[in-house]
Tab-separated table of N, CA and C in Angstrom:
chain	number	residue	atom	x	y	z
A	1174	MET	N	79.454	144.511	92.730
A	1174	MET	CA	78.402	144.121	91.820
A	1174	MET	C	78.770	142.789	91.183
A	1175	ALA	N	77.846	141.837	91.162
A	1175	ALA	CA	78.103	140.518	90.578
A	1175	ALA	C	78.213	140.617	89.068
A	1176	VAL	N	79.177	139.890	88.514
A	1176	VAL	CA	79.379	139.842	87.066
A	1176	VAL	C	79.554	138.385	86.687
A	1177	ASN	N	78.973	137.979	85.553
A	1177	ASN	CA	79.103	136.584	85.157
A	1177	ASN	C	80.310	136.375	84.257
A	1178	LYS	N	80.446	135.152	83.712
A	1178	LYS	CA	81.603	134.776	82.913
A	1178	LYS	C	81.839	135.692	81.719
A	1179	ASP	N	80.759	136.137	81.062
A	1179	ASP	CA	80.949	136.964	79.871
A	1179	ASP	C	81.043	138.448	80.200
A	1180	LYS	N	81.206	138.757	81.460
A	1180	LYS	CA	81.444	140.131	81.938
A	1180	LYS	C	80.255	141.069	81.729
A	1181	ARG	N	79.078	140.519	81.532
A	1181	ARG	CA	77.876	141.363	81.470
A	1181	ARG	C	77.562	141.843	82.867
A	1182	PRO	N	77.409	143.122	83.066
A	1182	PRO	CA	77.051	143.610	84.398
A	1182	PRO	C	75.667	143.092	84.815
A	1183	VAL	N	75.523	142.873	86.095
A	1183	VAL	CA	74.236	142.439	86.638
A	1183	VAL	C	73.336	143.664	86.758
A	1184	THR	N	72.126	143.522	86.244
A	1184	THR	CA	71.184	144.644	86.248
A	1184	THR	C	70.127	144.443	87.323
A	1185	ASP	N	69.353	145.506	87.563
A	1185	ASP	CA	68.225	145.394	88.487
A	1185	ASP	C	67.216	144.380	87.966
A	1186	GLU	N	67.072	144.295	86.632
A	1186	GLU	CA	66.158	143.309	86.036
A	1186	GLU	C	66.628	141.892	86.369
A	1187	ASP	N	67.947	141.670	86.331
A	1187	ASP	CA	68.487	140.355	86.699
A	1187	ASP	C	68.157	140.032	88.154
A	1188	ARG	N	68.333	141.001	89.020
A	1188	ARG	CA	68.057	140.784	90.444
A	1188	ARG	C	66.584	140.443	90.670
A	1189	GLU	N	65.715	141.208	89.997
A	1189	GLU	CA	64.277	140.953	90.140
A	1189	GLU	C	63.910	139.587	89.570
A	1190	ALA	N	64.538	139.212	88.456
A	1190	ALA	CA	64.263	137.903	87.847
A	1190	ALA	C	64.700	136.769	88.778
A	1191	VAL	N	65.839	136.921	89.422
A	1191	VAL	CA	66.302	135.897	90.360
A	1191	VAL	C	65.308	135.770	91.507
A	1192	ARG	N	64.870	136.912	92.054
A	1192	ARG	CA	63.913	136.880	93.162
A	1192	ARG	C	62.595	136.205	92.719
A	1193	ARG	N	62.085	136.597	91.539
A	1193	ARG	CA	60.812	136.072	91.033
A	1193	ARG	C	60.903	134.566	90.737
A	1194	LEU	N	61.970	134.152	90.031
A	1194	LEU	CA	62.097	132.739	89.649
A	1194	LEU	C	62.346	131.846	90.866
A	1195	ALA	N	63.092	132.361	91.834
A	1195	ALA	CA	63.304	131.585	93.065
A	1195	ALA	C	61.988	131.434	93.822
A	1196	ALA	N	61.176	132.483	93.827
A	1196	ALA	CA	59.872	132.420	94.498
A	1196	ALA	C	58.958	131.404	93.810
A	1197	GLN	N	59.175	131.191	92.508
A	1197	GLN	CA	58.385	130.192	91.775
A	1197	GLN	C	58.885	128.774	92.025
A	1198	GLY	N	59.983	128.662	92.762
A	1198	GLY	CA	60.494	127.338	93.119
A	1198	GLY	C	61.618	126.832	92.230
A	1199	LEU	N	62.098	127.654	91.305
A	1199	LEU	CA	63.208	127.225	90.468
A	1199	LEU	C	64.491	127.203	91.277
A	1200	GLY	N	65.330	126.259	90.973
A	1200	GLY	CA	66.623	126.157	91.631
A	1200	GLY	C	67.645	127.064	90.969
A	1201	ARG	N	68.789	127.148	91.593
A	1201	ARG	CA	69.847	128.022	91.102
A	1201	ARG	C	70.250	127.702	89.661
A	1202	ASN	N	70.454	126.427	89.352
A	1202	ASN	CA	70.894	126.065	88.004
A	1202	ASN	C	69.816	126.341	86.964
A	1203	ALA	N	68.570	126.112	87.325
A	1203	ALA	CA	67.472	126.407	86.392
A	1203	ALA	C	67.390	127.909	86.129
A	1204	ILE	N	67.570	128.703	87.163
A	1204	ILE	CA	67.554	130.170	86.995
A	1204	ILE	C	68.734	130.593	86.120
A	1205	ALA	N	69.882	129.993	86.338
A	1205	ALA	CA	71.069	130.319	85.538
A	1205	ALA	C	70.812	130.037	84.061
A	1206	ARG	N	70.186	128.906	83.775
A	1206	ARG	CA	69.875	128.586	82.366
A	1206	ARG	C	68.869	129.586	81.801
A	1207	GLU	N	67.868	129.912	82.587
A	1207	GLU	CA	66.819	130.838	82.148
A	1207	GLU	C	67.392	132.221	81.840
A	1208	LEU	N	68.301	132.701	82.686
A	1208	LEU	CA	68.854	134.049	82.523
A	1208	LEU	C	70.159	134.061	81.718
A	1209	LYS	N	70.583	132.860	81.292
A	1209	LYS	CA	71.842	132.734	80.537
A	1209	LYS	C	73.013	133.333	81.320
A	1210	ARG	N	73.068	132.944	82.581
A	1210	ARG	CA	74.122	133.370	83.496
A	1210	ARG	C	74.761	132.124	84.099
A	1211	SER	N	75.920	132.293	84.709
A	1211	SER	CA	76.560	131.163	85.382
A	1211	SER	C	75.855	130.915	86.718
A	1212	PRO	N	75.864	129.682	87.184
A	1212	PRO	CA	75.284	129.400	88.512
A	1212	PRO	C	75.949	130.230	89.610
A	1213	ARG	N	77.254	130.469	89.492
A	1213	ARG	CA	77.959	131.267	90.495
A	1213	ARG	C	77.412	132.698	90.527
A	1214	THR	N	77.137	133.255	89.355
A	1214	THR	CA	76.576	134.617	89.302
A	1214	THR	C	75.208	134.648	89.963
A	1215	ILE	N	74.406	133.641	89.722
A	1215	ILE	CA	73.069	133.571	90.331
A	1215	ILE	C	73.209	133.486	91.852
A	1216	SER	N	74.155	132.677	92.325
A	1216	SER	CA	74.372	132.577	93.780
A	1216	SER	C	74.782	133.921	94.364
A	1217	THR	N	75.656	134.630	93.661
A	1217	THR	CA	76.115	135.933	94.137
A	1217	THR	C	74.956	136.923	94.187
A	1218	ILE	N	74.150	136.949	93.125
A	1218	ILE	CA	72.985	137.846	93.103
A	1218	ILE	C	72.060	137.513	94.271
A	1219	ALA	N	71.773	136.226	94.446
A	1219	ALA	CA	70.859	135.795	95.503
A	1219	ALA	C	71.373	136.200	96.882
A	1220	ASP	N	72.678	136.074	97.089
A	1220	ASP	CA	73.274	136.452	98.384
A	1220	ASP	C	73.211	137.951	98.628
A	1221	GLU	N	73.284	138.750	97.550
A	1221	GLU	CA	73.304	140.214	97.687
A	1221	GLU	C	71.909	140.819	97.833
A	1222	LEU	N	70.867	140.049	97.533
A	1222	LEU	CA	69.509	140.580	97.656
A	1222	LEU	C	69.160	140.797	99.122
A	1223	ASP	N	68.222	141.719	99.354
A	1223	ASP	CA	67.792	142.011	100.723
A	1223	ASP	C	66.299	141.740	100.833
A	1224	PRO	N	65.842	140.723	101.508
A	1224	PRO	CA	66.647	139.704	102.179
A	1224	PRO	C	67.264	138.742	101.147
A	1225	PRO	N	68.369	138.083	101.524
A	1225	PRO	CA	69.004	137.142	100.597
A	1225	PRO	C	68.038	136.019	100.202
A	1226	VAL	N	68.164	135.570	98.967
A	1226	VAL	CA	67.328	134.474	98.463
A	1226	VAL	C	68.086	133.170	98.664
A	1227	THR	N	67.381	132.182	99.195
A	1227	THR	CA	67.988	130.851	99.322
A	1227	THR	C	67.229	129.907	98.410
A	1228	PHE	N	67.900	128.846	98.023
A	1228	PHE	CA	67.302	127.883	97.102
A	1228	PHE	C	67.002	126.599	97.835
A	1229	ASP	N	65.890	125.978	97.446
A	1229	ASP	CA	65.505	124.703	98.035
A	1229	ASP	C	66.496	123.644	97.569
A	1230	ARG	N	67.169	123.025	98.502
A	1230	ARG	CA	68.178	122.025	98.159
A	1230	ARG	C	67.661	120.600	98.352
A	1231	THR	N	66.375	120.454	98.520
A	1231	THR	CA	65.797	119.130	98.727
A	1231	THR	C	66.117	118.212	97.572
A	1232	MET	N	65.928	118.704	96.345
A	1232	MET	CA	66.184	117.856	95.183
A	1232	MET	C	67.670	117.529	95.072
A	1233	THR	N	68.527	118.473	95.435
A	1233	THR	CA	69.967	118.222	95.401
A	1233	THR	C	70.324	117.138	96.405
A	1234	ALA	N	69.750	117.237	97.592
A	1234	ALA	CA	70.018	116.238	98.625
A	1234	ALA	C	69.538	114.859	98.182
A	1235	VAL	N	68.370	114.804	97.567
A	1235	VAL	CA	67.831	113.529	97.083
A	1235	VAL	C	68.731	112.965	95.991
A	1236	ALA	N	69.168	113.817	95.058
A	1236	ALA	CA	70.037	113.373	93.967
A	1236	ALA	C	71.381	112.892	94.510
A	1237	THR	N	71.911	113.606	95.496
A	1237	THR	CA	73.180	113.211	96.094
A	1237	THR	C	73.036	111.862	96.787
A	1238	GLN	N	71.954	111.692	97.519
A	1238	GLN	CA	71.714	110.421	98.211
A	1238	GLN	C	71.574	109.289	97.203
A	1239	ALA	N	70.903	109.542	96.094
A	1239	ALA	CA	70.757	108.518	95.053
A	1239	ALA	C	72.121	108.142	94.484
A	1240	ARG	N	72.984	109.145	94.260
A	1240	ARG	CA	74.333	108.855	93.746
A	1240	ARG	C	75.129	108.033	94.751
A	1241	VAL	N	74.980	108.339	96.032
A	1241	VAL	CA	75.683	107.590	97.070
A	1241	VAL	C	75.217	106.133	97.068
A	1242	ILE	N	73.917	105.931	96.969
A	1242	ILE	CA	73.361	104.575	96.947
A	1242	ILE	C	73.824	103.835	95.698
A	1243	ASP	N	73.798	104.504	94.551
A	1243	ASP	CA	74.247	103.877	93.299
A	1243	ASP	C	75.719	103.505	93.378
A	1244	ALA	N	76.537	104.392	93.923
A	1244	ALA	CA	77.973	104.114	94.040
A	1244	ALA	C	78.213	102.920	94.960
A	1245	LYS	N	77.452	102.847	96.042
A	1245	LYS	CA	77.600	101.722	96.967
A	1245	LYS	C	77.209	100.409	96.285
A	1246	ALA	N	76.170	100.452	95.472
A	1246	ALA	CA	75.755	99.250	94.740
A	1246	ALA	C	76.829	98.834	93.732
A	1247	ARG	N	77.438	99.817	93.056
A	1247	ARG	CA	78.509	99.490	92.106
A	1247	ARG	C	79.710	98.893	92.831
A	1248	ARG	N	80.034	99.455	94.011
A	1248	ARG	CA	81.140	98.892	94.785
A	1248	ARG	C	80.827	97.465	95.214
A	1249	ALA	N	79.591	97.203	95.597
A	1249	ALA	CA	79.205	95.847	96.002
A	1249	ALA	C	79.357	94.885	94.826
A	1250	ALA	N	78.962	95.324	93.634
A	1250	ALA	CA	79.111	94.474	92.449
A	1250	ALA	C	80.589	94.214	92.154
A	1251	LEU	N	81.418	95.260	92.305
A	1251	LEU	CA	82.859	95.081	92.094
A	1251	LEU	C	83.454	94.127	93.130
A	1252	MET	N	83.037	94.298	94.385
A	1252	MET	CA	83.531	93.408	95.436
A	1252	MET	C	83.212	91.960	95.090
A	1253	GLU	N	81.994	91.706	94.633
A	1253	GLU	CA	81.588	90.349	94.274
A	1253	GLU	C	82.465	89.811	93.152
A	1254	ARG	N	82.724	90.648	92.157
A	1254	ARG	CA	83.564	90.214	91.032
A	1254	ARG	C	84.993	89.942	91.480
A	1255	TYR	N	85.532	90.795	92.343
A	1255	TYR	CA	86.886	90.564	92.852
A	1255	TYR	C	86.955	89.248	93.630
A	1256	TYR	N	85.955	89.005	94.478
A	1256	TYR	CA	85.946	87.758	95.230
A	1256	TYR	C	85.820	86.550	94.300
A	1257	GLU	N	84.996	86.683	93.259
A	1257	GLU	CA	84.867	85.590	92.285
A	1257	GLU	C	86.213	85.307	91.615
A	1258	GLN	N	86.935	86.370	91.255
A	1258	GLN	CA	88.251	86.184	90.644
A	1258	GLN	C	89.215	85.504	91.610
A	1259	ALA	N	89.213	85.931	92.864
A	1259	ALA	CA	90.089	85.311	93.858
A	1259	ALA	C	89.779	83.821	93.981
A	1260	HIS	N	88.503	83.480	94.043
A	1260	HIS	CA	88.093	82.072	94.129
A	1260	HIS	C	88.494	81.310	92.880
A	1261	LYS	N	88.302	81.917	91.740
A	1261	LYS	CA	88.634	81.265	90.463
A	1261	LYS	C	90.121	80.908	90.426
A	1262	HIS	N	90.977	81.846	90.831
A	1262	HIS	CA	92.413	81.584	90.815
A	1262	HIS	C	92.796	80.511	91.829
A	1263	LEU	N	92.202	80.565	93.005
A	1263	LEU	CA	92.513	79.554	94.010
A	1263	LEU	C	91.989	78.179	93.602
A	1264	ASP	N	90.822	78.143	92.949
A	1264	ASP	CA	90.288	76.869	92.458
A	1264	ASP	C	91.233	76.224	91.445
A	1265	ARG	N	91.866	77.042	90.622
A	1265	ARG	CA	92.824	76.500	89.651
A	1265	ARG	C	93.981	75.810	90.362
A	1266	LEU	N	94.376	76.354	91.501
A	1266	LEU	CA	95.464	75.723	92.261
A	1266	LEU	C	95.054	74.370	92.832
A	1267	ASP	N	93.764	74.216	93.147
A	1267	ASP	CA	93.280	73.008	93.817
A	1267	ASP	C	92.947	71.857	92.870
A	1268	ARG	N	93.060	72.075	91.582
A	1268	ARG	CA	92.752	70.988	90.638
A	1268	ARG	C	93.723	69.819	90.855
A	1269	GLU	N	93.202	68.614	90.611
A	1269	GLU	CA	94.055	67.428	90.758
A	1269	GLU	C	94.991	67.273	89.570
A	1270	GLU	N	94.559	67.740	88.412
A	1270	GLU	CA	95.376	67.665	87.209
A	1270	GLU	C	95.377	69.015	86.519
A	1271	HIS	N	96.497	69.378	85.957
A	1271	HIS	CA	96.629	70.680	85.304
A	1271	HIS	C	97.041	70.495	83.852
A	1272	ASN	N	96.357	71.218	82.966
A	1272	ASN	CA	96.756	71.260	81.569
A	1272	ASN	C	97.772	72.381	81.433
A	1273	ILE	N	98.956	72.032	81.000
A	1273	ILE	CA	100.031	73.012	80.921
A	1273	ILE	C	100.446	73.175	79.465
A	1274	THR	N	100.637	74.421	79.080
A	1274	THR	CA	101.093	74.748	77.730
A	1274	THR	C	102.387	75.539	77.863
A	1275	GLU	N	103.407	75.097	77.176
A	1275	GLU	CA	104.693	75.782	77.189
A	1275	GLU	C	105.231	75.855	75.771
A	1276	VAL	N	106.163	76.747	75.583
A	1276	VAL	CA	106.857	76.823	74.305
A	1276	VAL	C	108.259	76.281	74.541
A	1277	SER	N	108.620	75.261	73.772
A	1277	SER	CA	109.939	74.646	73.900
A	1277	SER	C	110.559	74.525	72.520
A	1278	ILE	N	111.710	75.089	72.350
A	1278	ILE	CA	112.441	75.096	71.086
A	1278	ILE	C	111.534	75.562	69.947
A	1279	GLY	N	110.797	76.636	70.227
A	1279	GLY	CA	109.961	77.244	69.200
A	1279	GLY	C	108.656	76.517	68.928
A	1280	LYS	N	108.378	75.442	69.648
A	1280	LYS	CA	107.137	74.687	69.431
A	1280	LYS	C	106.269	74.735	70.687
A	1281	VAL	N	104.950	74.743	70.486
A	1281	VAL	CA	104.011	74.716	71.598
A	1281	VAL	C	103.884	73.272	72.066
A	1282	VAL	N	104.094	73.086	73.364
A	1282	VAL	CA	104.007	71.760	73.959
A	1282	VAL	C	102.894	71.790	74.995
A	1283	ARG	N	101.987	70.824	74.909
A	1283	ARG	CA	100.887	70.710	75.877
A	1283	ARG	C	101.009	69.365	76.584
A	1284	TYR	N	100.802	69.407	77.916
A	1284	TYR	CA	100.840	68.170	78.681
A	1284	TYR	C	100.033	68.339	79.960
A	1285	ARG	N	99.796	67.214	80.619
A	1285	ARG	CA	99.074	67.208	81.891
A	1285	ARG	C	100.083	66.933	83.000
A	1286	ALA	N	99.826	67.599	84.165
A	1286	ALA	CA	100.725	67.403	85.305
A	1286	ALA	C	99.921	67.440	86.587
A	1287	ASP	N	100.429	66.780	87.612
A	1287	ASP	CA	99.760	66.788	88.922
A	1287	ASP	C	99.945	68.134	89.619
A	1288	ASP	N	101.074	68.762	89.381
A	1288	ASP	CA	101.377	70.036	90.034
A	1288	ASP	C	101.674	71.092	88.981
A	1289	LEU	N	101.368	72.309	89.336
A	1289	LEU	CA	101.713	73.446	88.471
A	1289	LEU	C	103.161	73.839	88.700
A	1290	PRO	N	103.799	74.412	87.711
A	1290	PRO	CA	105.134	74.958	87.946
A	1290	PRO	C	105.067	76.048	89.018
A	1291	THR	N	106.137	76.198	89.763
A	1291	THR	CA	106.186	77.147	90.880
A	1291	THR	C	105.796	78.559	90.451
A	1292	GLN	N	106.253	78.979	89.291
A	1292	GLN	CA	105.938	80.325	88.799
A	1292	GLN	C	104.428	80.498	88.603
A	1293	ASP	N	103.761	79.474	88.089
A	1293	ASP	CA	102.311	79.545	87.897
A	1293	ASP	C	101.586	79.582	89.237
A	1294	VAL	N	102.085	78.807	90.205
A	1294	VAL	CA	101.479	78.812	91.543
A	1294	VAL	C	101.598	80.218	92.137
A	1295	ARG	N	102.813	80.784	92.054
A	1295	ARG	CA	103.038	82.129	92.582
A	1295	ARG	C	102.132	83.150	91.898
A	1296	ASN	N	102.023	83.089	90.580
A	1296	ASN	CA	101.182	84.029	89.840
A	1296	ASN	C	99.705	83.910	90.228
A	1297	LEU	N	99.221	82.691	90.397
A	1297	LEU	CA	97.821	82.506	90.787
A	1297	LEU	C	97.578	83.010	92.212
A	1298	ILE	N	98.515	82.758	93.103
A	1298	ILE	CA	98.366	83.255	94.481
A	1298	ILE	C	98.390	84.781	94.488
A	1299	GLN	N	99.294	85.379	93.732
A	1299	GLN	CA	99.350	86.840	93.668
A	1299	GLN	C	98.061	87.412	93.082
A	1300	ALA	N	97.564	86.796	92.022
A	1300	ALA	CA	96.335	87.290	91.399
A	1300	ALA	C	95.159	87.189	92.359
A	1301	SER	N	95.057	86.087	93.093
A	1301	SER	CA	93.950	85.940	94.038
A	1301	SER	C	94.098	86.915	95.198
A	1302	THR	N	95.331	87.157	95.635
A	1302	THR	CA	95.578	88.100	96.724
A	1302	THR	C	95.210	89.521	96.310
A	1303	VAL	N	95.603	89.923	95.119
A	1303	VAL	CA	95.278	91.264	94.624
A	1303	VAL	C	93.765	91.439	94.548
A	1304	ALA	N	93.078	90.434	93.998
A	1304	ALA	CA	91.621	90.527	93.873
A	1304	ALA	C	90.961	90.620	95.253
A	1305	ALA	N	91.410	89.789	96.195
A	1305	ALA	CA	90.833	89.819	97.548
A	1305	ALA	C	91.128	91.147	98.233
A	1306	ASN	N	92.331	91.669	98.066
A	1306	ASN	CA	92.681	92.952	98.685
A	1306	ASN	C	91.842	94.096	98.122
A	1307	GLN	N	91.598	94.079	96.832
A	1307	GLN	CA	90.760	95.118	96.238
A	1307	GLN	C	89.344	95.046	96.804
A	1308	ALA	N	88.828	93.847	96.955
A	1308	ALA	CA	87.492	93.680	97.535
A	1308	ALA	C	87.469	94.199	98.974
A	1309	LEU	N	88.519	93.889	99.731
A	1309	LEU	CA	88.587	94.351	101.118
A	1309	LEU	C	88.659	95.874	101.205
A	1310	LYS	N	89.388	96.491	100.291
A	1310	LYS	CA	89.468	97.962	100.276
A	1310	LYS	C	88.089	98.565	100.019
A	1311	LEU	N	87.346	97.964	99.104
A	1311	LEU	CA	85.991	98.469	98.829
A	1311	LEU	C	85.087	98.279	100.035
A	1312	GLU	N	85.226	97.138	100.708
A	1312	GLU	CA	84.430	96.900	101.917
A	1312	GLU	C	84.770	97.928	102.993
A	1313	ALA	N	86.060	98.211	103.151
A	1313	ALA	CA	86.493	99.177	104.168
A	1313	ALA	C	85.947	100.561	103.849
A	1314	LEU	N	85.890	100.896	102.575
A	1314	LEU	CA	85.358	102.196	102.180
A	1314	LEU	C	83.910	102.339	102.629
A	1315	ASP	N	83.124	101.302	102.443
A	1315	ASP	CA	81.724	101.366	102.858
A	1315	ASP	C	81.564	101.309	104.367
A	1316	SER	N	82.458	100.617	105.051
A	1316	SER	CA	82.293	100.501	106.499
A	1316	SER	C	82.779	101.739	107.241
A	1317	SER	N	83.781	102.460	106.679
A	1317	SER	CA	84.308	103.625	107.387
A	1317	SER	C	83.890	104.933	106.746
A	1318	ASN	N	83.139	104.865	105.670
A	1318	ASN	CA	82.738	106.050	104.913
A	1318	ASN	C	83.945	106.851	104.427
A	1319	GLY	N	85.125	106.197	104.360
A	1319	GLY	CA	86.311	106.857	103.845
A	1319	GLY	C	86.971	107.808	104.821
A	1320	VAL	N	86.463	107.904	106.053
A	1320	VAL	CA	87.002	108.853	107.018
A	1320	VAL	C	88.452	108.521	107.346
A	1321	ASP	N	88.749	107.248	107.583
A	1321	ASP	CA	90.120	106.868	107.926
A	1321	ASP	C	91.067	107.156	106.769
A	1322	ASP	N	90.631	106.860	105.542
A	1322	ASP	CA	91.473	107.144	104.378
A	1322	ASP	C	91.721	108.638	104.241
A	1323	ALA	N	90.683	109.433	104.472
A	1323	ALA	CA	90.830	110.893	104.360
A	1323	ALA	C	91.794	111.400	105.430
A	1324	LYS	N	91.668	110.884	106.665
A	1324	LYS	CA	92.583	111.295	107.730
A	1324	LYS	C	94.012	110.931	107.370
A	1325	SER	N	94.204	109.733	106.836
A	1325	SER	CA	95.536	109.293	106.446
A	1325	SER	C	96.103	110.189	105.359
A	1326	MET	N	95.287	110.482	104.350
A	1326	MET	CA	95.735	111.330	103.259
A	1326	MET	C	96.080	112.726	103.758
A	1327	LEU	N	95.250	113.289	104.617
A	1327	LEU	CA	95.515	114.627	105.158
A	1327	LEU	C	96.763	114.630	106.026
A	1328	GLY	N	96.958	113.567	106.793
A	1328	GLY	CA	98.172	113.454	107.610
A	1328	GLY	C	99.418	113.408	106.749
A	1329	GLN	N	99.351	112.638	105.656
A	1329	GLN	CA	100.496	112.562	104.744
A	1329	GLN	C	100.737	113.906	104.069
A	1330	LEU	N	99.671	114.581	103.694
A	1330	LEU	CA	99.803	115.900	103.072
A	1330	LEU	C	100.447	116.884	104.038
A	1331	ALA	N	99.999	116.888	105.288
A	1331	ALA	CA	100.575	117.794	106.295
A	1331	ALA	C	102.050	117.495	106.508
A	1332	ALA	N	102.411	116.226	106.567
A	1332	ALA	CA	103.821	115.863	106.752
A	1332	ALA	C	104.648	116.322	105.557
A	1333	GLY	N	104.112	116.149	104.359
A	1333	GLY	CA	104.818	116.586	103.154
A	1333	GLY	C	104.999	118.089	103.113
A	1334	LEU	N	103.951	118.833	103.481
A	1334	LEU	CA	104.048	120.291	103.489
A	1334	LEU	C	105.046	120.764	104.546
A	1335	THR	N	105.044	120.107	105.689
A	1335	THR	CA	106.002	120.456	106.745
A	1335	THR	C	107.423	120.216	106.265
A	1336	ALA	N	107.658	119.077	105.623
A	1336	ALA	CA	108.993	118.762	105.116
A	1336	ALA	C	109.411	119.773	104.052
A	1337	ALA	N	108.499	120.143	103.167
A	1337	ALA	CA	108.810	121.125	102.119
A	1337	ALA	C	109.115	122.478	102.732
A	1338	TYR	N	108.349	122.879	103.727
A	1338	TYR	CA	108.565	124.163	104.402
A	1338	TYR	C	109.925	124.181	105.091
A	1339	THR	N	110.242	123.091	105.776
A	1339	THR	CA	111.514	122.991	106.472
A	1339	THR	C	112.667	123.056	105.481
A	1340	ALA	N	112.552	122.310	104.380
A	1340	ALA	CA	113.604	122.318	103.364
A	1340	ALA	C	113.767	123.706	102.754
A	1341	MET	N	112.677	124.406	102.548
A	1341	MET	CA	112.718	125.735	101.978
A	1341	MET	C	113.423	126.706	102.921
A	1342	ASN	N	113.107	126.632	104.195
A	1342	ASN	CA	113.654	127.561	105.167
A	1342	ASN	C	115.105	127.253	105.524
A	1343	GLU	N	115.542	126.015	105.331
A	1343	GLU	CA	116.931	125.690	105.610
A	1343	GLU	C	117.862	126.425	104.660
A	1344	GLY	N	117.412	126.645	103.434
A	1344	GLY	CA	118.218	127.347	102.450
A	1344	GLY	C	118.075	128.848	102.559
A	1345	ALA	N	117.144	129.352	103.374
A	1345	ALA	CA	116.883	130.791	103.456
A	1345	ALA	C	118.063	131.550	104.020
A	1346	GLY	N	118.870	130.939	104.897
A	1346	GLY	CA	120.025	131.608	105.489
A	1346	GLY	C	121.107	131.896	104.466
A	1347	ASP	N	121.118	131.188	103.348
A	1347	ASP	CA	122.137	131.359	102.332
A	1347	ASP	C	121.812	132.519	101.394
A	1348	ALA	N	120.583	133.006	101.444
A	1348	ALA	CA	120.172	134.048	100.502
A	1348	ALA	C	120.856	135.362	100.861
A	1349	PRO	N	121.172	136.215	99.848
A	1349	PRO	CA	121.836	137.498	100.126
A	1349	PRO	C	120.924	138.454	100.858
């Protein structure tokens, strides 16, 4: 018998209400709110009915698709910003003259130079590289739908579990 979070037993009235509200076109979550039950309890009741009640998932599919489209648009905006940052940092390297500010003997010193100090060049190159790499990762996510990343993650997880299992069993011979 299905029971919800507050341990109220499911009654025949609950079952009939689920059947009636689903027939009216209400979704699982709407029925859960109406009956003050958890969505999981409503799903369990619906599955146990004869015949089982199914819910129209059209709106869920539409909402999911909208979220996917919105996420892709946000990634595109981020990619653009990352590329802009990469360009901005590289443009700073290409200037003919650089305004440099340093602290020397406790005083701020400002001067112009044809070249940036090596440390500043390295920092700008690193910053532009990081920004470009982040943009590329976002592009790869959209082009592969994350399948390659998921395969890689699952492969690493399997290798880790295998190593843990092996390490665990190596010590098993020492047990009394």
